[in-house]
Amino acid sequence: MRWFDWINVLCVLGLIGVGIVILNANSLGVSSEGKVDLKILHAWLGYAFSLNLLWRILWGFIGNPYSRWSAVLPGGRGYGAALREWIAGAKAGTPPAYKGHNPAARLMLAVLFFLLGAQMITGLVLAGTDLYFPPFGHEFAEWATGSGEDHAGLVGLVPGAKEMLDPEGYAAMRRFREPFIEIHEIGFWAMLVAIVLHIGAVVVSDIKEGNGLISAMFSGRKVFTEEPRE
Ligand code: HEM
């Protein structure tokens, strides 16, 4: 799954970069139109990110044995014992080698996928509430303009087009949005922490296990000095 990893890395870095500018837009002196443009750019990156993530989620059900959820997420038969064995080995400086992900890596991957999923869902909602973009934008536009099924009221609705809004509907829509932006922001900070830990773990296990995990991310090949586990 190197394709997923690299597309994901590029999208996440782009989303974090643009996200940081959005967060600091006022102190950077960005105009309201500039802010909308930044959100549009962020949302397009978000769509690429979401498609890639959805593909990876599907791949977890149909892909090769090392990519399956049963091999990537913690749990399943023998997982607890394998984790204890791995920790004991790591403490002794000789963690057991794995072709796929080791049991500790699977714990971290569960956290990463959870964060990625949360960012995707909250981000897609925000694209609807802030930009009236798909997949939920149509519903939020109906809510904000009070137009219900009367779609005439939606034509030409763009972020900031205040005269088209129904004040009550708009206010209710913005209240609904609050927990989503809250979680999206917390997810952003959690992701920064997770990325540092993730990179740290990959570098440390490459050094300790010496099986070229980092070069395998480019080549797809790991090198083993002992017979690896599944
Ligand atoms: C790794 C994934 C992502 C990260 C780290 C991220 C990060 C951020 C950050 C830091 C902000 C600024 C928050 C604020 O203004 O308070 C933001 C806003 C936003 N994000 Fe994301 N984002 C991610 C994924 C997505 C996705 C998948 C979408 C949807 C397609 C999306 C849509 C938005 C929108 C529409 C806003 C503007 C909300 C606003 O500030 O008013 N994001 N994101």
PDB file of C-alpha atoms and ligand atoms in Angstrom:
ATOM      1  CA  MET A   1       0.000   0.000   0.000  1.00  0.00           C
ATOM      2  CA  ARG A   2       2.760   2.431  -0.789  1.00  0.00           C
ATOM      3  CA  TRP A   3       0.502   4.404  -3.133  1.00  0.00           C
ATOM      4  CA  PHE A   4      -1.974   5.043  -0.345  1.00  0.00           C
ATOM      5  CA  ASP A   5       0.803   6.066   2.056  1.00  0.00           C
ATOM      6  CA  TRP A   6       2.392   8.596  -0.252  1.00  0.00           C
ATOM      7  CA  ILE A   7      -0.827  10.163  -1.570  1.00  0.00           C
ATOM      8  CA  ASN A   8      -1.999  10.311   2.040  1.00  0.00           C
ATOM      9  CA  VAL A   9       1.229  11.957   3.224  1.00  0.00           C
ATOM     10  CA  LEU A  10       1.077  14.606   0.482  1.00  0.00           C
ATOM     11  CA  CYS A  11      -2.615  15.343   1.073  1.00  0.00           C
ATOM     12  CA  VAL A  12      -2.253  15.485   4.866  1.00  0.00           C
ATOM     13  CA  LEU A  13       0.783  17.802   4.639  1.00  0.00           C
ATOM     14  CA  GLY A  14      -1.137  20.045   2.221  1.00  0.00           C
ATOM     15  CA  LEU A  15      -4.239  20.012   4.446  1.00  0.00           C
ATOM     16  CA  ILE A  16      -2.171  20.829   7.537  1.00  0.00           C
ATOM     17  CA  GLY A  17      -0.334  23.624   5.679  1.00  0.00           C
ATOM     18  CA  VAL A  18      -3.501  25.278   4.354  1.00  0.00           C
ATOM     19  CA  GLY A  19      -5.270  24.555   7.677  1.00  0.00           C
ATOM     20  CA  ILE A  20      -2.576  26.467   9.590  1.00  0.00           C
ATOM     21  CA  VAL A  21      -3.024  29.449   7.244  1.00  0.00           C
ATOM     22  CA  ILE A  22      -6.830  29.310   7.740  1.00  0.00           C
ATOM     23  CA  LEU A  23      -6.348  29.191  11.520  1.00  0.00           C
ATOM     24  CA  ASN A  24      -4.095  32.280  11.383  1.00  0.00           C
ATOM     25  CA  ALA A  25      -5.887  34.051   8.527  1.00  0.00           C
ATOM     26  CA  ASN A  26      -6.777  37.093  10.640  1.00  0.00           C
ATOM     27  CA  SER A  27      -3.298  37.698  11.999  1.00  0.00           C
ATOM     28  CA  LEU A  28      -1.889  37.138   8.491  1.00  0.00           C
ATOM     29  CA  GLY A  29      -4.231  39.852   7.192  1.00  0.00           C
ATOM     30  CA  VAL A  30      -6.069  37.553   4.731  1.00  0.00           C
ATOM     31  CA  SER A  31      -9.282  39.148   3.328  1.00  0.00           C
ATOM     32  CA  SER A  32     -12.663  37.393   3.655  1.00  0.00           C
ATOM     33  CA  GLU A  33     -12.547  36.450  -0.034  1.00  0.00           C
ATOM     34  CA  GLY A  34      -9.010  35.159   0.474  1.00  0.00           C
ATOM     35  CA  LYS A  35     -10.271  33.057   3.372  1.00  0.00           C
ATOM     36  CA  VAL A  36     -12.994  31.539   1.201  1.00  0.00           C
ATOM     37  CA  ASP A  37     -10.369  30.738  -1.472  1.00  0.00           C
ATOM     38  CA  LEU A  38      -8.190  29.060   1.154  1.00  0.00           C
ATOM     39  CA  LYS A  39     -11.138  26.969   2.340  1.00  0.00           C
ATOM     40  CA  ILE A  40     -11.909  25.983  -1.275  1.00  0.00           C
ATOM     41  CA  LEU A  41      -8.288  24.917  -1.818  1.00  0.00           C
ATOM     42  CA  HIS A  42      -8.372  23.032   1.489  1.00  0.00           C
ATOM     43  CA  ALA A  43     -11.631  21.315   0.511  1.00  0.00           C
ATOM     44  CA  TRP A  44     -10.252  20.177  -2.887  1.00  0.00           C
ATOM     45  CA  LEU A  45      -7.233  18.699  -1.139  1.00  0.00           C
ATOM     46  CA  GLY A  46      -9.736  17.218   1.301  1.00  0.00           C
ATOM     47  CA  TYR A  47     -11.593  15.452  -1.506  1.00  0.00           C
ATOM     48  CA  ALA A  48      -8.371  13.904  -2.819  1.00  0.00           C
ATOM     49  CA  PHE A  49      -7.542  12.865   0.752  1.00  0.00           C
ATOM     50  CA  SER A  50     -11.044  11.410   1.296  1.00  0.00           C
ATOM     51  CA  LEU A  51     -11.077   9.397  -1.958  1.00  0.00           C
ATOM     52  CA  ASN A  52      -7.661   7.989  -1.126  1.00  0.00           C
ATOM     53  CA  LEU A  53      -8.770   7.094   2.410  1.00  0.00           C
ATOM     54  CA  LEU A  54     -12.034   5.511   1.212  1.00  0.00           C
ATOM     55  CA  TRP A  55     -10.034   3.463  -1.288  1.00  0.00           C
ATOM     56  CA  ARG A  56      -7.729   2.312   1.535  1.00  0.00           C
ATOM     57  CA  ILE A  57     -10.701   1.374   3.707  1.00  0.00           C
ATOM     58  CA  LEU A  58     -12.085  -0.740   0.834  1.00  0.00           C
ATOM     59  CA  TRP A  59      -8.608  -2.215   0.203  1.00  0.00           C
ATOM     60  CA  GLY A  60      -8.625  -3.407   3.808  1.00  0.00           C
ATOM     61  CA  PHE A  61     -11.428  -5.786   2.813  1.00  0.00           C
ATOM     62  CA  ILE A  62     -10.300  -6.870  -0.661  1.00  0.00           C
ATOM     63  CA  GLY A  63      -6.527  -6.287  -0.701  1.00  0.00           C
ATOM     64  CA  ASN A  64      -3.554  -8.567  -0.113  1.00  0.00           C
ATOM     65  CA  PRO A  65      -3.250 -10.349   3.263  1.00  0.00           C
ATOM     66  CA  TYR A  66      -0.824  -7.748   4.723  1.00  0.00           C
ATOM     67  CA  SER A  67      -3.215  -4.901   3.881  1.00  0.00           C
ATOM     68  CA  ARG A  68      -6.329  -6.523   5.351  1.00  0.00           C
ATOM     69  CA  TRP A  69      -7.853  -4.931   8.413  1.00  0.00           C
ATOM     70  CA  SER A  70      -7.275  -8.176  10.295  1.00  0.00           C
ATOM     71  CA  ALA A  71      -3.517  -7.684   9.717  1.00  0.00           C
ATOM     72  CA  VAL A  72      -3.451  -3.916  10.173  1.00  0.00           C
ATOM     73  CA  LEU A  73      -5.636  -3.217  13.208  1.00  0.00           C
ATOM     74  CA  PRO A  74      -5.053  -4.593  16.709  1.00  0.00           C
ATOM     75  CA  GLY A  75      -7.162  -7.497  17.919  1.00  0.00           C
ATOM     76  CA  GLY A  76      -8.001 -10.911  16.583  1.00  0.00           C
ATOM     77  CA  ARG A  77      -6.774 -14.313  17.710  1.00  0.00           C
ATOM     78  CA  GLY A  78      -3.313 -14.269  19.290  1.00  0.00           C
ATOM     79  CA  TYR A  79      -2.927 -10.502  19.120  1.00  0.00           C
ATOM     80  CA  GLY A  80      -2.476  -9.998  22.888  1.00  0.00           C
ATOM     81  CA  ALA A  81       0.189 -12.704  23.094  1.00  0.00           C
ATOM     82  CA  ALA A  82       1.970 -11.365  20.005  1.00  0.00           C
ATOM     83  CA  LEU A  83       2.005  -7.866  21.499  1.00  0.00           C
ATOM     84  CA  ARG A  84       3.461  -9.119  24.807  1.00  0.00           C
ATOM     85  CA  GLU A  85       6.088 -11.109  22.925  1.00  0.00           C
ATOM     86  CA  TRP A  86       6.943  -8.077  20.795  1.00  0.00           C
ATOM     87  CA  ILE A  87       7.266  -5.782  23.853  1.00  0.00           C
ATOM     88  CA  ALA A  88       9.438  -8.310  25.670  1.00  0.00           C
ATOM     89  CA  GLY A  89      11.613  -8.647  22.563  1.00  0.00           C
ATOM     90  CA  ALA A  90      11.831  -4.894  22.093  1.00  0.00           C
ATOM     91  CA  LYS A  91      12.929  -4.474  25.719  1.00  0.00           C
ATOM     92  CA  ALA A  92      15.654  -7.061  25.194  1.00  0.00           C
ATOM     93  CA  GLY A  93      16.706  -5.235  22.022  1.00  0.00           C
ATOM     94  CA  THR A  94      15.551  -8.041  19.689  1.00  0.00           C
ATOM     95  CA  PRO A  95      11.928  -7.424  18.722  1.00  0.00           C
ATOM     96  CA  PRO A  96      10.491 -10.205  16.533  1.00  0.00           C
ATOM     97  CA  ALA A  97      10.529  -9.335  12.815  1.00  0.00           C
ATOM     98  CA  TYR A  98       7.313  -9.064  10.822  1.00  0.00           C
ATOM     99  CA  LYS A  99       6.736  -8.917   7.064  1.00  0.00           C
ATOM    100  CA  GLY A 100       3.685  -6.785   7.656  1.00  0.00           C
ATOM    101  CA  HIS A 101       3.030  -4.532  10.645  1.00  0.00           C
ATOM    102  CA  ASN A 102       4.316  -5.503  14.079  1.00  0.00           C
ATOM    103  CA  PRO A 103       1.747  -5.633  16.930  1.00  0.00           C
ATOM    104  CA  ALA A 104       2.811  -2.253  18.369  1.00  0.00           C
ATOM    105  CA  ALA A 105       2.595  -0.617  14.943  1.00  0.00           C
ATOM    106  CA  ARG A 106      -0.963  -1.936  14.631  1.00  0.00           C
ATOM    107  CA  LEU A 107      -1.966  -0.048  17.785  1.00  0.00           C
ATOM    108  CA  MET A 108      -0.582   3.161  16.341  1.00  0.00           C
ATOM    109  CA  LEU A 109      -2.243   2.536  12.977  1.00  0.00           C
ATOM    110  CA  ALA A 110      -5.609   2.177  14.705  1.00  0.00           C
ATOM    111  CA  VAL A 111      -5.108   5.629  16.232  1.00  0.00           C
ATOM    112  CA  LEU A 112      -3.977   7.099  12.900  1.00  0.00           C
ATOM    113  CA  PHE A 113      -6.908   5.648  10.925  1.00  0.00           C
ATOM    114  CA  PHE A 114      -9.323   6.844  13.607  1.00  0.00           C
ATOM    115  CA  LEU A 115      -7.929  10.382  13.333  1.00  0.00           C
ATOM    116  CA  LEU A 116      -7.937  10.315   9.523  1.00  0.00           C
ATOM    117  CA  GLY A 117     -11.550   9.100   9.517  1.00  0.00           C
ATOM    118  CA  ALA A 118     -12.631  11.779  12.004  1.00  0.00           C
ATOM    119  CA  GLN A 119     -10.951  14.509   9.920  1.00  0.00           C
ATOM    120  CA  MET A 120     -12.620  13.215   6.786  1.00  0.00           C
ATOM    121  CA  ILE A 121     -16.138  13.144   8.253  1.00  0.00           C
ATOM    122  CA  THR A 122     -15.909  16.485  10.064  1.00  0.00           C
ATOM    123  CA  GLY A 123     -14.160  18.070   7.057  1.00  0.00           C
ATOM    124  CA  LEU A 124     -16.871  16.945   4.643  1.00  0.00           C
ATOM    125  CA  VAL A 125     -19.515  18.429   6.975  1.00  0.00           C
ATOM    126  CA  LEU A 126     -17.559  21.718   7.171  1.00  0.00           C
ATOM    127  CA  ALA A 127     -17.231  21.833   3.378  1.00  0.00           C
ATOM    128  CA  GLY A 128     -21.048  21.759   3.405  1.00  0.00           C
ATOM    129  CA  THR A 129     -21.627  24.328   6.147  1.00  0.00           C
ATOM    130  CA  ASP A 130     -18.929  26.781   5.039  1.00  0.00           C
ATOM    131  CA  LEU A 131     -18.861  26.415   1.244  1.00  0.00           C
ATOM    132  CA  TYR A 132     -22.127  24.595   0.452  1.00  0.00           C
ATOM    133  CA  PHE A 133     -19.923  21.993  -1.225  1.00  0.00           C
ATOM    134  CA  PRO A 134     -20.880  18.303  -1.625  1.00  0.00           C
ATOM    135  CA  PRO A 135     -21.731  15.836  -0.271  1.00  0.00           C
ATOM    136  CA  PHE A 136     -23.883  17.709   2.293  1.00  0.00           C
ATOM    137  CA  GLY A 137     -23.786  21.260   0.918  1.00  0.00           C
ATOM    138  CA  HIS A 138     -27.195  21.111  -0.672  1.00  0.00           C
ATOM    139  CA  GLU A 139     -28.883  20.225   2.617  1.00  0.00           C
ATOM    140  CA  PHE A 140     -27.006  22.956   4.508  1.00  0.00           C
ATOM    141  CA  ALA A 141     -27.910  25.512   1.825  1.00  0.00           C
ATOM    142  CA  GLU A 142     -31.580  24.587   2.171  1.00  0.00           C
ATOM    143  CA  TRP A 143     -31.315  24.969   5.913  1.00  0.00           C
ATOM    144  CA  ALA A 144     -29.444  28.295   5.764  1.00  0.00           C
ATOM    145  CA  THR A 145     -31.809  29.895   3.228  1.00  0.00           C
ATOM    146  CA  GLY A 146     -34.962  28.369   4.664  1.00  0.00           C
ATOM    147  CA  SER A 147     -35.823  27.313   1.123  1.00  0.00           C
ATOM    148  CA  GLY A 148     -36.774  23.739   1.978  1.00  0.00           C
ATOM    149  CA  GLU A 149     -37.511  21.945  -1.260  1.00  0.00           C
ATOM    150  CA  ASP A 150     -37.849  25.255  -3.135  1.00  0.00           C
ATOM    151  CA  HIS A 151     -34.515  25.125  -4.904  1.00  0.00           C
ATOM    152  CA  ALA A 152     -34.901  28.553  -6.466  1.00  0.00           C
ATOM    153  CA  GLY A 153     -33.658  30.015  -3.191  1.00  0.00           C
ATOM    154  CA  LEU A 154     -30.371  28.158  -3.551  1.00  0.00           C
ATOM    155  CA  VAL A 155     -29.273  29.474  -6.912  1.00  0.00           C
ATOM    156  CA  GLY A 156     -26.289  31.739  -6.530  1.00  0.00           C
ATOM    157  CA  LEU A 157     -25.777  31.006  -2.838  1.00  0.00           C
ATOM    158  CA  VAL A 158     -22.069  31.419  -2.133  1.00  0.00           C
ATOM    159  CA  PRO A 159     -20.236  31.759   1.181  1.00  0.00           C
ATOM    160  CA  GLY A 160     -20.835  35.270   2.463  1.00  0.00           C
ATOM    161  CA  ALA A 161     -23.995  35.909   0.379  1.00  0.00           C
ATOM    162  CA  LYS A 162     -25.791  37.154   3.480  1.00  0.00           C
ATOM    163  CA  GLU A 163     -28.836  38.650   1.740  1.00  0.00           C
ATOM    164  CA  MET A 164     -29.982  35.184   0.632  1.00  0.00           C
ATOM    165  CA  LEU A 165     -29.929  33.743   4.133  1.00  0.00           C
ATOM    166  CA  ASP A 166     -32.808  33.051   6.460  1.00  0.00           C
ATOM    167  CA  PRO A 167     -31.396  34.401   9.760  1.00  0.00           C
ATOM    168  CA  GLU A 168     -32.957  31.709  11.943  1.00  0.00           C
ATOM    169  CA  GLY A 169     -32.124  28.826   9.624  1.00  0.00           C
ATOM    170  CA  TYR A 170     -28.590  30.111   9.165  1.00  0.00           C
ATOM    171  CA  ALA A 171     -28.048  30.519  12.913  1.00  0.00           C
ATOM    172  CA  ALA A 172     -29.358  26.995  13.561  1.00  0.00           C
ATOM    173  CA  MET A 173     -27.097  25.612  10.822  1.00  0.00           C
ATOM    174  CA  ARG A 174     -24.073  27.364  12.376  1.00  0.00           C
ATOM    175  CA  ARG A 175     -24.927  25.964  15.813  1.00  0.00           C
ATOM    176  CA  PHE A 176     -25.071  22.484  14.305  1.00  0.00           C
ATOM    177  CA  ARG A 177     -21.615  23.153  12.804  1.00  0.00           C
ATOM    178  CA  GLU A 178     -19.938  24.012  16.136  1.00  0.00           C
ATOM    179  CA  PRO A 179     -19.038  20.507  17.384  1.00  0.00           C
ATOM    180  CA  PHE A 180     -17.710  19.608  13.924  1.00  0.00           C
ATOM    181  CA  ILE A 181     -15.248  22.518  13.734  1.00  0.00           C
ATOM    182  CA  GLU A 182     -14.314  21.789  17.357  1.00  0.00           C
ATOM    183  CA  ILE A 183     -13.510  18.126  16.594  1.00  0.00           C
ATOM    184  CA  HIS A 184     -11.795  19.102  13.309  1.00  0.00           C
ATOM    185  CA  GLU A 185      -9.452  21.415  15.220  1.00  0.00           C
ATOM    186  CA  ILE A 186      -8.741  18.913  18.002  1.00  0.00           C
ATOM    187  CA  GLY A 187      -8.146  16.282  15.288  1.00  0.00           C
ATOM    188  CA  PHE A 188      -5.641  18.606  13.651  1.00  0.00           C
ATOM    189  CA  TRP A 189      -3.615  18.989  16.872  1.00  0.00           C
ATOM    190  CA  ALA A 190      -3.872  15.270  17.670  1.00  0.00           C
ATOM    191  CA  MET A 191      -2.645  14.523  14.173  1.00  0.00           C
ATOM    192  CA  LEU A 192       0.434  16.710  14.621  1.00  0.00           C
ATOM    193  CA  VAL A 193       1.318  14.727  17.756  1.00  0.00           C
ATOM    194  CA  ALA A 194       0.555  11.384  16.063  1.00  0.00           C
ATOM    195  CA  ILE A 195       2.718  12.251  13.050  1.00  0.00           C
ATOM    196  CA  VAL A 196       5.732  13.002  15.239  1.00  0.00           C
ATOM    197  CA  LEU A 197       5.224   9.717  17.144  1.00  0.00           C
ATOM    198  CA  HIS A 198       4.616   7.774  13.926  1.00  0.00           C
ATOM    199  CA  ILE A 199       7.796   9.039  12.225  1.00  0.00           C
ATOM    200  CA  GLY A 200       9.741   8.480  15.445  1.00  0.00           C
ATOM    201  CA  ALA A 201       8.473   4.891  15.701  1.00  0.00           C
ATOM    202  CA  VAL A 202       9.299   4.111  12.063  1.00  0.00           C
ATOM    203  CA  VAL A 203      12.856   5.467  12.393  1.00  0.00           C
ATOM    204  CA  VAL A 204      13.474   3.677  15.710  1.00  0.00           C
ATOM    205  CA  SER A 205      12.148   0.326  14.454  1.00  0.00           C
ATOM    206  CA  ASP A 206      14.179   0.617  11.252  1.00  0.00           C
ATOM    207  CA  ILE A 207      17.327   1.190  13.310  1.00  0.00           C
ATOM    208  CA  LYS A 208      16.553  -1.518  15.913  1.00  0.00           C
ATOM    209  CA  GLU A 209      15.169  -4.165  13.592  1.00  0.00           C
ATOM    210  CA  GLY A 210      17.561  -3.244  10.807  1.00  0.00           C
ATOM    211  CA  ASN A 211      15.254  -4.538   8.089  1.00  0.00           C
ATOM    212  CA  GLY A 212      15.042  -1.449   5.948  1.00  0.00           C
ATOM    213  CA  LEU A 213      11.488  -0.402   6.776  1.00  0.00           C
ATOM    214  CA  ILE A 214      12.118   3.093   5.448  1.00  0.00           C
ATOM    215  CA  SER A 215      13.588   1.943   2.142  1.00  0.00           C
ATOM    216  CA  ALA A 216      10.694  -0.557   1.916  1.00  0.00           C
ATOM    217  CA  MET A 217       8.359   2.435   1.852  1.00  0.00           C
ATOM    218  CA  PHE A 218       9.994   3.351  -1.455  1.00  0.00           C
ATOM    219  CA  SER A 219      10.793  -0.084  -2.876  1.00  0.00           C
ATOM    220  CA  GLY A 220       8.178  -2.327  -1.238  1.00  0.00           C
ATOM    221  CA  ARG A 221      10.950  -4.679  -0.079  1.00  0.00           C
ATOM    222  CA  LYS A 222      11.999  -5.393   3.467  1.00  0.00           C
ATOM    223  CA  VAL A 223      15.251  -7.130   4.296  1.00  0.00           C
ATOM    224  CA  PHE A 224      15.280  -9.859   6.954  1.00  0.00           C
ATOM    225  CA  THR A 225      18.130 -11.393   8.890  1.00  0.00           C
ATOM    226  CA  GLU A 226      15.842 -13.967  10.516  1.00  0.00           C
ATOM    227  CA  GLU A 227      12.686 -15.767   9.417  1.00  0.00           C
ATOM    228  CA  PRO A 228       9.852 -13.206   9.752  1.00  0.00           C
ATOM    229  CA  ARG A 229       6.379 -13.788  11.260  1.00  0.00           C
ATOM    230  CA  GLU A 230       3.271 -13.204   9.230  1.00  0.00           C
TER     231      GLU A 230
HETATM  232  C1  HEM B   1      -5.672  15.433   7.627  1.00  0.00           C
HETATM  233  C2  HEM B   1      -6.794  15.995   7.432  1.00  0.00           C
HETATM  234  C3  HEM B   1      -7.136  17.427   7.753  1.00  0.00           C
HETATM  235  C4  HEM B   1      -6.496  18.352   8.563  1.00  0.00           C
HETATM  236  C5  HEM B   1      -5.226  18.174   9.366  1.00  0.00           C
HETATM  237  C6  HEM B   1      -7.296  19.570   8.501  1.00  0.00           C
HETATM  238  C7  HEM B   1      -6.994  20.749   9.185  1.00  0.00           C
HETATM  239  C8  HEM B   1      -7.794  21.873   9.223  1.00  0.00           C
HETATM  240  C9  HEM B   1      -7.561  23.059  10.002  1.00  0.00           C
HETATM  241  C10 HEM B   1      -6.368  23.269  10.937  1.00  0.00           C
HETATM  242  C11 HEM B   1      -8.570  23.931   9.758  1.00  0.00           C
HETATM  243  C12 HEM B   1      -8.768  25.312  10.369  1.00  0.00           C
HETATM  244  C13 HEM B   1      -9.741  25.193  11.530  1.00  0.00           C
HETATM  245  C14 HEM B   1     -10.335  26.486  11.985  1.00  0.00           C
HETATM  246  O1  HEM B   1     -10.466  27.423  11.202  1.00  0.00           O
HETATM  247  O2  HEM B   1     -10.705  26.550  13.150  1.00  0.00           O
HETATM  248  C15 HEM B   1      -9.449  23.319   8.813  1.00  0.00           C
HETATM  249  C16 HEM B   1     -10.599  23.885   8.322  1.00  0.00           C
HETATM  250  C17 HEM B   1     -11.401  23.311   7.351  1.00  0.00           C
HETATM  251  N1  HEM B   1     -11.296  22.033   6.845  1.00  0.00           N
HETATM  252 FE1  HEM B   1      -9.846  20.721   7.248  1.00  0.00          FE
HETATM  253  N2  HEM B   1      -8.358  19.368   7.678  1.00  0.00           N
HETATM  254  C18 HEM B   1      -8.314  18.068   7.203  1.00  0.00           C
HETATM  255  C19 HEM B   1      -9.202  17.445   6.351  1.00  0.00           C
HETATM  256  C20 HEM B   1     -10.277  18.066   5.751  1.00  0.00           C
HETATM  257  C21 HEM B   1     -11.169  17.452   4.799  1.00  0.00           C
HETATM  258  C22 HEM B   1     -11.099  15.995   4.335  1.00  0.00           C
HETATM  259  C23 HEM B   1     -12.082  18.391   4.433  1.00  0.00           C
HETATM  260  C24 HEM B   1     -13.233  18.271   3.479  1.00  0.00           C
HETATM  261  C25 HEM B   1     -13.215  17.987   2.255  1.00  0.00           C
HETATM  262  C26 HEM B   1     -11.781  19.597   5.185  1.00  0.00           C
HETATM  263  C27 HEM B   1     -12.507  20.764   5.119  1.00  0.00           C
HETATM  264  C28 HEM B   1     -12.272  21.882   5.888  1.00  0.00           C
HETATM  265  C29 HEM B   1     -13.050  23.112   5.784  1.00  0.00           C
HETATM  266  C30 HEM B   1     -14.249  23.364   4.858  1.00  0.00           C
HETATM  267  C31 HEM B   1     -12.500  24.004   6.711  1.00  0.00           C
HETATM  268  C32 HEM B   1     -12.941  25.423   6.977  1.00  0.00           C
HETATM  269  C33 HEM B   1     -13.678  25.534   8.262  1.00  0.00           C
HETATM  270  C34 HEM B   1     -13.505  26.899   8.831  1.00  0.00           C
HETATM  271  O3  HEM B   1     -12.413  27.229   9.310  1.00  0.00           O
HETATM  272  O4  HEM B   1     -14.440  27.642   8.797  1.00  0.00           O
HETATM  273  N3  HEM B   1     -10.673  19.374   5.976  1.00  0.00           N
HETATM  274  N4  HEM B   1      -8.955  22.051   8.498  1.00  0.00           N
END
